[in-house]
Amino acid sequence: MTATGEDHVTARGGPWWWARQRSAVFDVSLAVVSALECALEGVPFARDAGIPVPAGVVFGLLAGSVLLVRRRWPIAVVLVSIAITPAEMGFLMGVVGLYTLAAAELPRRIIASLAGMSLVGMLIVTFVKTRQDMSRGDLDIGDWFVPFAAITMSLGFTAPPVLLGLYVGARRRLMESLRERADSLERELQLLAERAEERAEWARNEERTRIAREMHDVVAHRVSLMVVHAAALQAVARKDPEKAVRNAALVGDMGRQALTELREMLGVLRSGGDGRRERAASVPLAAVGVAAAAAAAASRAADDEGPSLAEIEELVGQSAAAGMVVALSVEGDVRSYAPQVEQTAYRVVQEALTNVHKHAAGAKTYVRLAHRVSEIAMQVENEPPEEAASSARLPSGGNGLVGMKERVSALGGVFVSGPTDAGGFRVSAVIPAS
């Protein structure tokens, strides 16, 4: 049985048109047997035709050796066998040729036509030969025996090889189809595995980005206020001990709040990461999507426990306690939103106030919230800082504005930031309510 496509190319190891060495040996053996048979049958043919016996033998050798090309040109083998049927030679070649023709990938009409020609040729030759034997007295049977023998012998030499060849050819094509389907399925599984790995890598990158954004939001604002209060504490420690005590208490409270938020975040990461590390070696690629969905669900659950709009006033108060001149205004009817919306709005205001502490210490700042029908808008704008205002010299990582824009865009909102005409800075965001 031969293979097709790439398998056929890699499996080819025989000479010329043979796919394997043993196929070539087998066909050569068949051709030798067929040539010897036709050579022996060429002796009586030469006597009946009145030609030299060596010529009949050579003719039989040449005709029988055609079986050597049965895999390459099966039609030629069958036509030669039909042509030498009147000479009563090439029975092996005829049987093998019909089998090879029926098993080959040829149109059914060609197979049927050549099989019919072989049947008719065998029928005529057998009919004539049997009638001649009866006329010579070699057979003493009724006239019914002539057509019976002709039909039986012609069908016996034609039908079995054709039917067997059709069966073998159909089975071969079925196996090739199954092999190709298996190869295609293997390629699809490999592609799915690569896509699953890409999705897992994307999920990991998204999770790392979210964790970095959360860490920045939690640490930057609290630590910035702590640094501002520490600077103020250093300035008033001797002049106003009572204010120094209040600033020290604020620094302690903010440090404890920062530690609490960090502890909660690390607890979520630890509880969600240990089990995944233990199962990392045994989880198949097919479960990557399920694991990613579970991680996303856990991430959303952790987000639901974050800050809300109700804490905006406290957030503004902390900045005011740190020495910032800040005013909060709220427009529209105050109502509750989805946890993700409230947390994003809170983080935008928080990061904007942190940037004011970093880059515009002492500048007057305005925080505006607008509750609209289908959205919530927020704006944090600061005036130009006074030249004499002292700065805490806080470092900037450059991720604050990027993180705010990512948060707002993830909810389908619009985020705009930039300097004002007066020399200040403005941060605006609009987030859909649903």
Short mmCIF file of C-alpha atoms in Angstrom, two decimals:
data_model
loop_
_atom_site.label_atom_id
_atom_site.label_comp_id
_atom_site.label_asym_id
_atom_site.label_seq_id
_atom_site.Cartn_x
_atom_site.Cartn_y
_atom_site.Cartn_z
CA MET A 1 0.00 0.00 0.00
CA THR A 2 1.44 3.35 -1.02
CA ALA A 3 1.14 6.70 0.70
CA THR A 4 0.39 10.08 -0.78
CA GLY A 5 1.56 13.61 -0.17
CA GLU A 6 4.47 14.17 2.15
CA ASP A 7 4.37 10.61 3.46
CA HIS A 8 4.78 9.37 -0.09
CA VAL A 9 7.86 11.50 -0.62
CA THR A 10 9.51 10.45 2.61
CA ALA A 11 8.63 6.76 2.14
CA ARG A 12 10.04 6.52 -1.39
CA GLY A 13 13.07 4.24 -1.32
CA GLY A 14 12.83 2.14 -4.47
CA PRO A 15 14.13 2.70 -8.00
CA TRP A 16 12.22 4.61 -10.67
CA TRP A 17 8.49 4.70 -9.96
CA TRP A 18 8.44 2.21 -7.08
CA ALA A 19 7.85 3.59 -3.60
CA ARG A 20 9.65 0.74 -1.84
CA GLN A 21 12.37 -1.74 -2.72
CA ARG A 22 10.20 -4.75 -2.05
CA SER A 23 7.55 -3.43 -4.46
CA ALA A 24 10.15 -3.36 -7.22
CA VAL A 25 11.31 -6.91 -6.39
CA PHE A 26 7.73 -8.15 -6.38
CA ASP A 27 6.90 -6.58 -9.77
CA VAL A 28 10.11 -7.88 -11.33
CA SER A 29 9.26 -11.38 -10.11
CA LEU A 30 5.75 -11.15 -11.56
CA ALA A 31 7.16 -9.89 -14.87
CA VAL A 32 9.64 -12.81 -15.04
CA VAL A 33 6.89 -15.37 -14.36
CA SER A 34 4.60 -13.70 -16.90
CA ALA A 35 7.38 -13.59 -19.53
CA LEU A 36 8.15 -17.30 -19.02
CA GLU A 37 4.45 -18.16 -19.26
CA CYS A 38 4.01 -16.18 -22.48
CA ALA A 39 7.23 -17.67 -23.89
CA LEU A 40 5.93 -21.21 -23.31
CA GLU A 41 2.55 -20.29 -24.77
CA GLY A 42 4.33 -18.72 -27.74
CA VAL A 43 5.44 -22.17 -28.95
CA PRO A 44 1.94 -23.47 -29.89
CA PHE A 45 1.03 -19.97 -31.09
CA ALA A 46 3.98 -20.00 -33.53
CA ARG A 47 3.01 -23.45 -34.83
CA ASP A 48 -0.63 -22.45 -35.33
CA ALA A 49 0.33 -19.14 -36.95
CA GLY A 50 2.98 -20.70 -39.16
CA ILE A 51 5.88 -18.60 -37.94
CA PRO A 52 9.23 -19.72 -36.56
CA VAL A 53 9.09 -21.00 -33.02
CA PRO A 54 11.93 -18.69 -31.80
CA ALA A 55 9.91 -15.74 -33.06
CA GLY A 56 6.89 -16.88 -31.04
CA VAL A 57 9.04 -17.35 -27.96
CA VAL A 58 10.60 -13.87 -28.31
CA PHE A 59 7.14 -12.39 -28.87
CA GLY A 60 5.89 -14.09 -25.69
CA LEU A 61 8.89 -12.87 -23.69
CA LEU A 62 8.38 -9.27 -24.80
CA ALA A 63 4.61 -9.36 -24.24
CA GLY A 64 4.85 -10.95 -20.79
CA SER A 65 7.53 -8.54 -19.58
CA VAL A 66 5.09 -5.63 -19.98
CA LEU A 67 3.77 -6.57 -16.54
CA LEU A 68 6.88 -4.83 -15.16
CA VAL A 69 5.21 -1.41 -15.65
CA ARG A 70 1.85 -2.33 -14.15
CA ARG A 71 2.07 0.32 -11.36
CA ARG A 72 3.12 3.12 -13.74
CA TRP A 73 0.95 2.34 -16.77
CA PRO A 74 -1.83 -0.11 -15.79
CA ILE A 75 -3.90 0.81 -18.86
CA ALA A 76 -1.05 -0.23 -21.19
CA VAL A 77 -0.73 -3.59 -19.42
CA VAL A 78 -4.46 -4.31 -19.81
CA LEU A 79 -4.45 -3.25 -23.48
CA VAL A 80 -1.48 -5.56 -24.20
CA SER A 81 -3.22 -8.46 -22.42
CA ILE A 82 -6.36 -7.85 -24.49
CA ALA A 83 -4.28 -7.69 -27.66
CA ILE A 84 -2.60 -11.07 -27.04
CA THR A 85 -5.79 -12.79 -25.85
CA PRO A 86 -6.47 -14.27 -29.35
CA ALA A 87 -3.00 -15.88 -29.18
CA GLU A 88 -4.10 -17.66 -25.97
CA MET A 89 -1.26 -16.26 -23.90
CA GLY A 90 -0.84 -13.75 -21.02
CA PHE A 91 -3.47 -15.08 -18.59
CA LEU A 92 -1.37 -14.06 -15.56
CA MET A 93 -0.74 -10.67 -17.09
CA GLY A 94 -4.46 -10.20 -17.77
CA VAL A 95 -5.49 -11.08 -14.20
CA VAL A 96 -2.79 -8.94 -12.54
CA GLY A 97 -3.36 -6.09 -15.00
CA LEU A 98 -7.12 -5.97 -14.29
CA TYR A 99 -6.46 -6.00 -10.53
CA THR A 100 -3.93 -3.17 -10.81
CA LEU A 101 -6.25 -1.18 -13.09
CA ALA A 102 -9.20 -1.50 -10.69
CA ALA A 103 -7.05 -0.58 -7.64
CA ALA A 104 -5.56 2.50 -9.34
CA GLU A 105 -7.02 6.01 -8.93
CA LEU A 106 -8.57 6.14 -12.40
CA PRO A 107 -12.04 7.19 -13.52
CA ARG A 108 -14.59 4.41 -13.16
CA ARG A 109 -15.63 4.68 -16.79
CA ILE A 110 -12.10 3.81 -17.94
CA ILE A 111 -11.96 0.83 -15.58
CA ALA A 112 -15.39 -0.37 -16.73
CA SER A 113 -14.51 0.07 -20.43
CA LEU A 114 -11.23 -1.86 -20.25
CA ALA A 115 -12.75 -4.57 -18.03
CA GLY A 116 -15.60 -4.94 -20.51
CA MET A 117 -13.18 -5.20 -23.43
CA SER A 118 -11.19 -7.88 -21.60
CA LEU A 119 -14.40 -9.76 -20.79
CA VAL A 120 -15.59 -9.65 -24.39
CA GLY A 121 -12.18 -10.68 -25.72
CA MET A 122 -11.95 -13.61 -23.31
CA LEU A 123 -15.56 -14.57 -24.10
CA ILE A 124 -14.94 -14.66 -27.86
CA VAL A 125 -11.64 -16.52 -27.62
CA THR A 126 -13.07 -19.11 -25.21
CA PHE A 127 -16.19 -19.56 -27.34
CA VAL A 128 -14.16 -20.12 -30.50
CA LYS A 129 -11.64 -22.41 -28.81
CA THR A 130 -14.33 -24.55 -27.16
CA ARG A 131 -16.30 -24.84 -30.43
CA GLN A 132 -13.16 -25.92 -32.31
CA ASP A 133 -12.43 -28.58 -29.71
CA MET A 134 -15.98 -29.92 -29.99
CA SER A 135 -15.82 -29.93 -33.77
CA ARG A 136 -12.61 -31.97 -33.67
CA GLY A 137 -14.24 -34.41 -31.35
CA ASP A 138 -12.06 -33.63 -28.39
CA LEU A 139 -15.21 -32.87 -26.40
CA ASP A 140 -18.42 -34.85 -26.76
CA ILE A 141 -20.93 -32.64 -24.90
CA GLY A 142 -24.14 -30.90 -25.93
CA ASP A 143 -24.23 -27.57 -27.72
CA TRP A 144 -25.20 -25.81 -24.48
CA PHE A 145 -21.70 -26.33 -23.14
CA VAL A 146 -20.07 -23.89 -25.56
CA PRO A 147 -21.75 -20.66 -24.34
CA PHE A 148 -21.72 -21.92 -20.76
CA ALA A 149 -17.97 -22.52 -20.82
CA ALA A 150 -17.29 -19.23 -22.59
CA ILE A 151 -19.32 -17.17 -20.10
CA THR A 152 -17.98 -19.01 -17.07
CA MET A 153 -14.32 -18.75 -18.02
CA SER A 154 -14.56 -15.12 -19.12
CA LEU A 155 -16.30 -14.10 -15.89
CA GLY A 156 -13.91 -16.22 -13.83
CA PHE A 157 -10.85 -14.53 -15.32
CA THR A 158 -12.31 -10.99 -15.28
CA ALA A 159 -14.72 -10.42 -12.38
CA PRO A 160 -12.60 -11.57 -9.37
CA PRO A 161 -9.51 -9.41 -10.09
CA VAL A 162 -11.68 -6.38 -10.87
CA LEU A 163 -13.76 -6.71 -7.70
CA LEU A 164 -10.68 -7.36 -5.57
CA GLY A 165 -8.90 -4.37 -7.09
CA LEU A 166 -11.89 -2.10 -6.44
CA TYR A 167 -11.98 -3.23 -2.81
CA VAL A 168 -8.25 -2.77 -2.27
CA GLY A 169 -8.29 0.62 -3.99
CA ALA A 170 -11.23 1.84 -1.90
CA ARG A 171 -9.56 0.61 1.29
CA ARG A 172 -6.30 2.26 0.31
CA ARG A 173 -7.99 5.58 -0.37
CA LEU A 174 -9.86 5.31 2.94
CA MET A 175 -6.62 4.72 4.83
CA GLU A 176 -4.97 7.65 3.06
CA SER A 177 -7.95 9.85 3.91
CA LEU A 178 -7.79 8.80 7.55
CA ARG A 179 -4.05 9.42 7.60
CA GLU A 180 -4.48 12.88 6.11
CA ARG A 181 -7.29 13.62 8.55
CA ALA A 182 -5.09 12.51 11.45
CA ASP A 183 -2.25 14.73 10.21
CA SER A 184 -4.67 17.64 9.84
CA LEU A 185 -6.02 17.04 13.33
CA GLU A 186 -2.49 16.93 14.72
CA ARG A 187 -1.69 20.24 13.04
CA GLU A 188 -4.90 21.77 14.39
CA LEU A 189 -4.11 20.54 17.90
CA GLN A 190 -0.63 21.99 17.64
CA LEU A 191 -2.07 25.30 16.45
CA LEU A 192 -4.61 25.29 19.29
CA ALA A 193 -1.83 24.56 21.77
CA GLU A 194 0.20 27.50 20.41
CA ARG A 195 -2.84 29.77 20.59
CA ALA A 196 -3.57 28.60 24.14
CA GLU A 197 0.01 29.38 25.11
CA GLU A 198 -0.31 32.81 23.51
CA ARG A 199 -3.55 33.45 25.39
CA ALA A 200 -1.92 32.31 28.63
CA GLU A 201 1.05 34.62 28.02
CA TRP A 202 -1.33 37.48 27.24
CA ALA A 203 -3.28 36.75 30.44
CA ARG A 204 -0.04 36.73 32.43
CA ASN A 205 1.03 40.05 30.92
CA GLU A 206 -2.36 41.57 31.64
CA GLU A 207 -2.23 40.32 35.22
CA ARG A 208 1.28 41.70 35.69
CA THR A 209 0.14 45.06 34.31
CA ARG A 210 -2.88 45.12 36.61
CA ILE A 211 -0.77 44.22 39.65
CA ALA A 212 1.78 46.90 38.78
CA ARG A 213 -1.02 49.46 38.38
CA GLU A 214 -2.57 48.49 41.71
CA MET A 215 0.77 48.59 43.50
CA HIS A 216 1.45 52.02 42.04
CA ASP A 217 -1.95 53.35 43.07
CA VAL A 218 -1.69 51.94 46.58
CA VAL A 219 1.91 52.89 47.32
CA ALA A 220 2.43 56.13 45.40
CA HIS A 221 -0.37 58.15 46.98
CA ARG A 222 0.16 57.01 50.58
CA VAL A 223 3.92 57.31 50.45
CA SER A 224 3.70 60.70 48.74
CA LEU A 225 1.52 62.03 51.54
CA MET A 226 3.83 60.47 54.11
CA VAL A 227 6.81 62.24 52.55
CA VAL A 228 4.93 65.56 52.45
CA HIS A 229 3.89 65.23 56.07
CA ALA A 230 7.42 64.21 57.06
CA ALA A 231 8.79 67.34 55.38
CA ALA A 232 6.21 69.49 57.17
CA LEU A 233 7.01 67.74 60.44
CA GLN A 234 10.66 68.57 60.02
CA ALA A 235 9.80 72.22 59.36
CA VAL A 236 7.47 72.76 62.35
CA ALA A 237 8.99 70.34 64.86
CA ARG A 238 10.49 73.15 66.94
CA LYS A 239 8.12 76.02 66.14
CA ASP A 240 4.76 74.25 66.65
CA PRO A 241 5.09 70.99 68.62
CA GLU A 242 1.31 70.38 68.57
CA LYS A 243 1.18 70.54 64.77
CA ALA A 244 4.23 68.31 64.62
CA VAL A 245 2.40 65.75 66.75
CA ARG A 246 -0.62 65.90 64.45
CA ASN A 247 1.58 65.45 61.38
CA ALA A 248 3.37 62.53 63.01
CA ALA A 249 0.01 60.91 63.77
CA LEU A 250 -1.08 61.42 60.16
CA VAL A 251 2.15 59.86 58.91
CA GLY A 252 1.55 56.85 61.13
CA ASP A 253 -2.07 56.48 60.00
CA MET A 254 -1.13 56.68 56.35
CA GLY A 255 1.68 54.20 56.82
CA ARG A 256 -0.71 51.77 58.48
CA GLN A 257 -3.27 52.26 55.67
CA ALA A 258 -0.60 51.63 53.06
CA LEU A 259 0.56 48.49 54.84
CA THR A 260 -3.03 47.26 55.17
CA GLU A 261 -3.73 47.71 51.47
CA LEU A 262 -0.45 46.06 50.53
CA ARG A 263 -1.16 43.15 52.87
CA GLU A 264 -4.60 42.66 51.33
CA MET A 265 -3.18 42.69 47.81
CA LEU A 266 -0.36 40.30 48.66
CA GLY A 267 -2.86 38.02 50.36
CA VAL A 268 -4.93 37.83 47.18
CA LEU A 269 -1.84 37.09 45.11
CA ARG A 270 -0.58 34.46 47.56
CA SER A 271 -3.92 32.66 47.84
CA GLY A 272 -4.34 32.62 44.05
CA GLY A 273 -0.73 31.77 43.22
CA ASP A 274 0.21 28.85 45.50
CA GLY A 275 -2.37 26.49 44.07
CA ARG A 276 -1.46 27.43 40.54
CA ARG A 277 2.23 26.79 41.18
CA GLU A 278 1.49 23.36 42.67
CA ARG A 279 -0.64 22.38 39.72
CA ALA A 280 1.50 24.02 37.02
CA ALA A 281 3.26 20.78 36.06
CA SER A 282 0.09 18.73 35.74
CA VAL A 283 -2.43 21.13 34.16
CA PRO A 284 -2.90 20.42 30.42
CA LEU A 285 -2.99 23.14 27.83
CA ALA A 286 -6.71 22.64 27.37
CA ALA A 287 -7.26 23.95 30.93
CA VAL A 288 -5.38 27.19 30.35
CA GLY A 289 -8.55 29.01 29.31
CA VAL A 290 -10.41 27.78 32.38
CA ALA A 291 -7.55 28.79 34.66
CA ALA A 292 -7.33 32.21 33.00
CA ALA A 293 -11.07 32.71 33.47
CA ALA A 294 -10.78 31.73 37.12
CA ALA A 295 -7.88 34.13 37.60
CA ALA A 296 -9.88 36.91 35.95
CA ALA A 297 -12.84 36.15 38.21
CA ALA A 298 -10.59 36.26 41.27
CA SER A 299 -9.14 39.52 40.01
CA ARG A 300 -12.61 41.02 39.62
CA ALA A 301 -13.56 39.81 43.07
CA ALA A 302 -10.48 41.53 44.48
CA ASP A 303 -11.37 44.70 42.57
CA ASP A 304 -14.85 44.71 44.06
CA GLU A 305 -13.30 45.17 47.50
CA GLY A 306 -11.40 48.30 46.45
CA PRO A 307 -12.13 51.94 47.27
CA SER A 308 -15.35 53.67 46.25
CA LEU A 309 -16.64 57.18 45.54
CA ALA A 310 -17.83 57.49 49.12
CA GLU A 311 -14.17 57.78 50.14
CA ILE A 312 -13.38 60.68 47.81
CA GLU A 313 -14.09 63.24 50.53
CA GLU A 314 -11.70 61.47 52.91
CA LEU A 315 -9.08 61.32 50.14
CA VAL A 316 -9.37 65.07 49.56
CA GLY A 317 -9.21 65.66 53.30
CA GLN A 318 -5.93 63.78 53.54
CA SER A 319 -4.41 66.02 50.87
CA ALA A 320 -5.75 69.09 52.64
CA ALA A 321 -4.20 67.87 55.88
CA ALA A 322 -0.89 67.57 54.07
CA GLY A 323 -0.98 71.29 53.29
CA MET A 324 -2.63 71.29 49.86
CA VAL A 325 -5.25 73.94 49.18
CA VAL A 326 -7.90 71.73 47.59
CA ALA A 327 -11.61 72.23 46.96
CA LEU A 328 -14.14 69.47 46.18
CA SER A 329 -17.36 70.08 44.27
CA VAL A 330 -20.00 67.51 43.39
CA GLU A 331 -22.71 68.02 40.77
CA GLY A 332 -25.80 65.93 40.11
CA ASP A 333 -27.57 63.33 42.21
CA VAL A 334 -25.13 61.14 44.10
CA ARG A 335 -25.76 57.45 43.47
CA SER A 336 -23.89 54.16 43.48
CA TYR A 337 -22.17 52.63 40.45
CA ALA A 338 -20.57 49.33 39.59
CA PRO A 339 -17.55 48.54 41.81
CA GLN A 340 -15.16 48.78 38.87
CA VAL A 341 -16.51 52.23 37.93
CA GLU A 342 -16.26 53.58 41.47
CA GLN A 343 -12.78 52.16 41.99
CA THR A 344 -11.52 53.60 38.70
CA ALA A 345 -12.97 57.03 39.49
CA TYR A 346 -11.35 56.95 42.92
CA ARG A 347 -7.97 55.92 41.50
CA VAL A 348 -8.06 58.71 38.89
CA VAL A 349 -8.63 61.35 41.56
CA GLN A 350 -6.06 59.73 43.84
CA GLU A 351 -3.34 59.66 41.20
CA ALA A 352 -4.10 63.20 40.07
CA LEU A 353 -3.74 64.49 43.65
CA THR A 354 -0.51 62.50 44.02
CA ASN A 355 0.88 64.18 40.90
CA VAL A 356 0.01 67.58 42.38
CA HIS A 357 1.97 66.69 45.53
CA LYS A 358 4.91 65.59 43.39
CA HIS A 359 5.09 68.31 40.77
CA ALA A 360 3.04 71.30 41.97
CA ALA A 361 3.43 71.50 45.73
CA GLY A 362 1.48 74.43 47.17
CA ALA A 363 -0.70 74.90 44.09
CA LYS A 364 -4.42 75.38 44.58
CA THR A 365 -6.32 72.36 43.32
CA TYR A 366 -9.93 71.82 42.31
CA VAL A 367 -11.60 68.40 42.33
CA ARG A 368 -14.93 68.18 40.50
CA LEU A 369 -17.31 65.21 40.27
CA ALA A 370 -20.36 65.22 37.97
CA HIS A 371 -23.04 62.54 38.25
CA ARG A 372 -24.84 62.45 34.91
CA VAL A 373 -27.57 60.28 33.48
CA SER A 374 -25.42 57.60 31.90
CA GLU A 375 -21.91 58.50 33.00
CA ILE A 376 -19.76 59.95 35.70
CA ALA A 377 -17.19 62.66 35.00
CA MET A 378 -14.27 63.76 37.15
CA GLN A 379 -11.71 66.52 36.79
CA VAL A 380 -8.69 67.45 38.87
CA GLU A 381 -7.10 70.78 37.95
CA ASN A 382 -4.34 72.64 39.72
CA GLU A 383 -3.14 76.21 39.33
CA PRO A 384 0.52 77.00 38.68
CA PRO A 385 2.61 76.35 41.77
CA GLU A 386 4.11 79.27 43.64
CA GLU A 387 7.79 79.80 42.99
CA ALA A 388 8.52 79.93 46.70
CA ALA A 389 6.62 76.72 47.41
CA SER A 390 8.85 73.98 48.70
CA SER A 391 8.85 70.61 46.99
CA ALA A 392 9.23 67.26 48.71
CA ARG A 393 11.33 66.11 45.76
CA LEU A 394 9.30 62.98 45.18
CA PRO A 395 10.53 60.64 42.43
CA SER A 396 8.26 59.94 39.48
CA GLY A 397 8.05 56.64 37.69
CA GLY A 398 6.07 57.98 34.74
CA ASN A 399 3.36 55.32 35.06
CA GLY A 400 0.60 57.33 36.74
CA LEU A 401 -1.03 58.87 33.67
CA VAL A 402 -0.56 55.66 31.68
CA GLY A 403 -2.24 53.63 34.41
CA MET A 404 -5.17 56.07 34.64
CA LYS A 405 -5.71 55.96 30.88
CA GLU A 406 -5.60 52.15 30.87
CA ARG A 407 -8.16 51.95 33.67
CA VAL A 408 -10.58 54.38 32.02
CA SER A 409 -10.19 52.88 28.53
CA ALA A 410 -10.83 49.37 29.87
CA LEU A 411 -14.31 50.53 30.96
CA GLY A 412 -15.04 52.25 27.63
CA GLY A 413 -14.41 55.74 28.96
CA VAL A 414 -12.41 58.76 27.78
CA PHE A 415 -9.30 60.08 29.52
CA VAL A 416 -7.61 63.43 28.73
CA SER A 417 -4.69 65.07 30.51
CA GLY A 418 -2.43 68.00 29.78
CA PRO A 419 -1.30 71.48 30.79
CA THR A 420 -3.74 74.39 31.01
CA ASP A 421 -3.38 77.82 29.42
CA ALA A 422 -2.76 79.31 32.85
CA GLY A 423 0.26 77.10 33.44
CA GLY A 424 -1.37 74.46 35.58
CA PHE A 425 -2.33 70.90 34.80
CA ARG A 426 -5.69 69.23 34.23
CA VAL A 427 -6.76 65.59 34.37
CA SER A 428 -10.24 64.73 33.06
CA ALA A 429 -12.06 61.43 32.69
CA VAL A 430 -15.56 60.32 31.70
CA ILE A 431 -16.66 56.78 32.54
CA PRO A 432 -19.93 55.14 31.41
CA ALA A 433 -22.22 54.35 34.33
CA SER A 434 -23.00 50.79 33.16
#
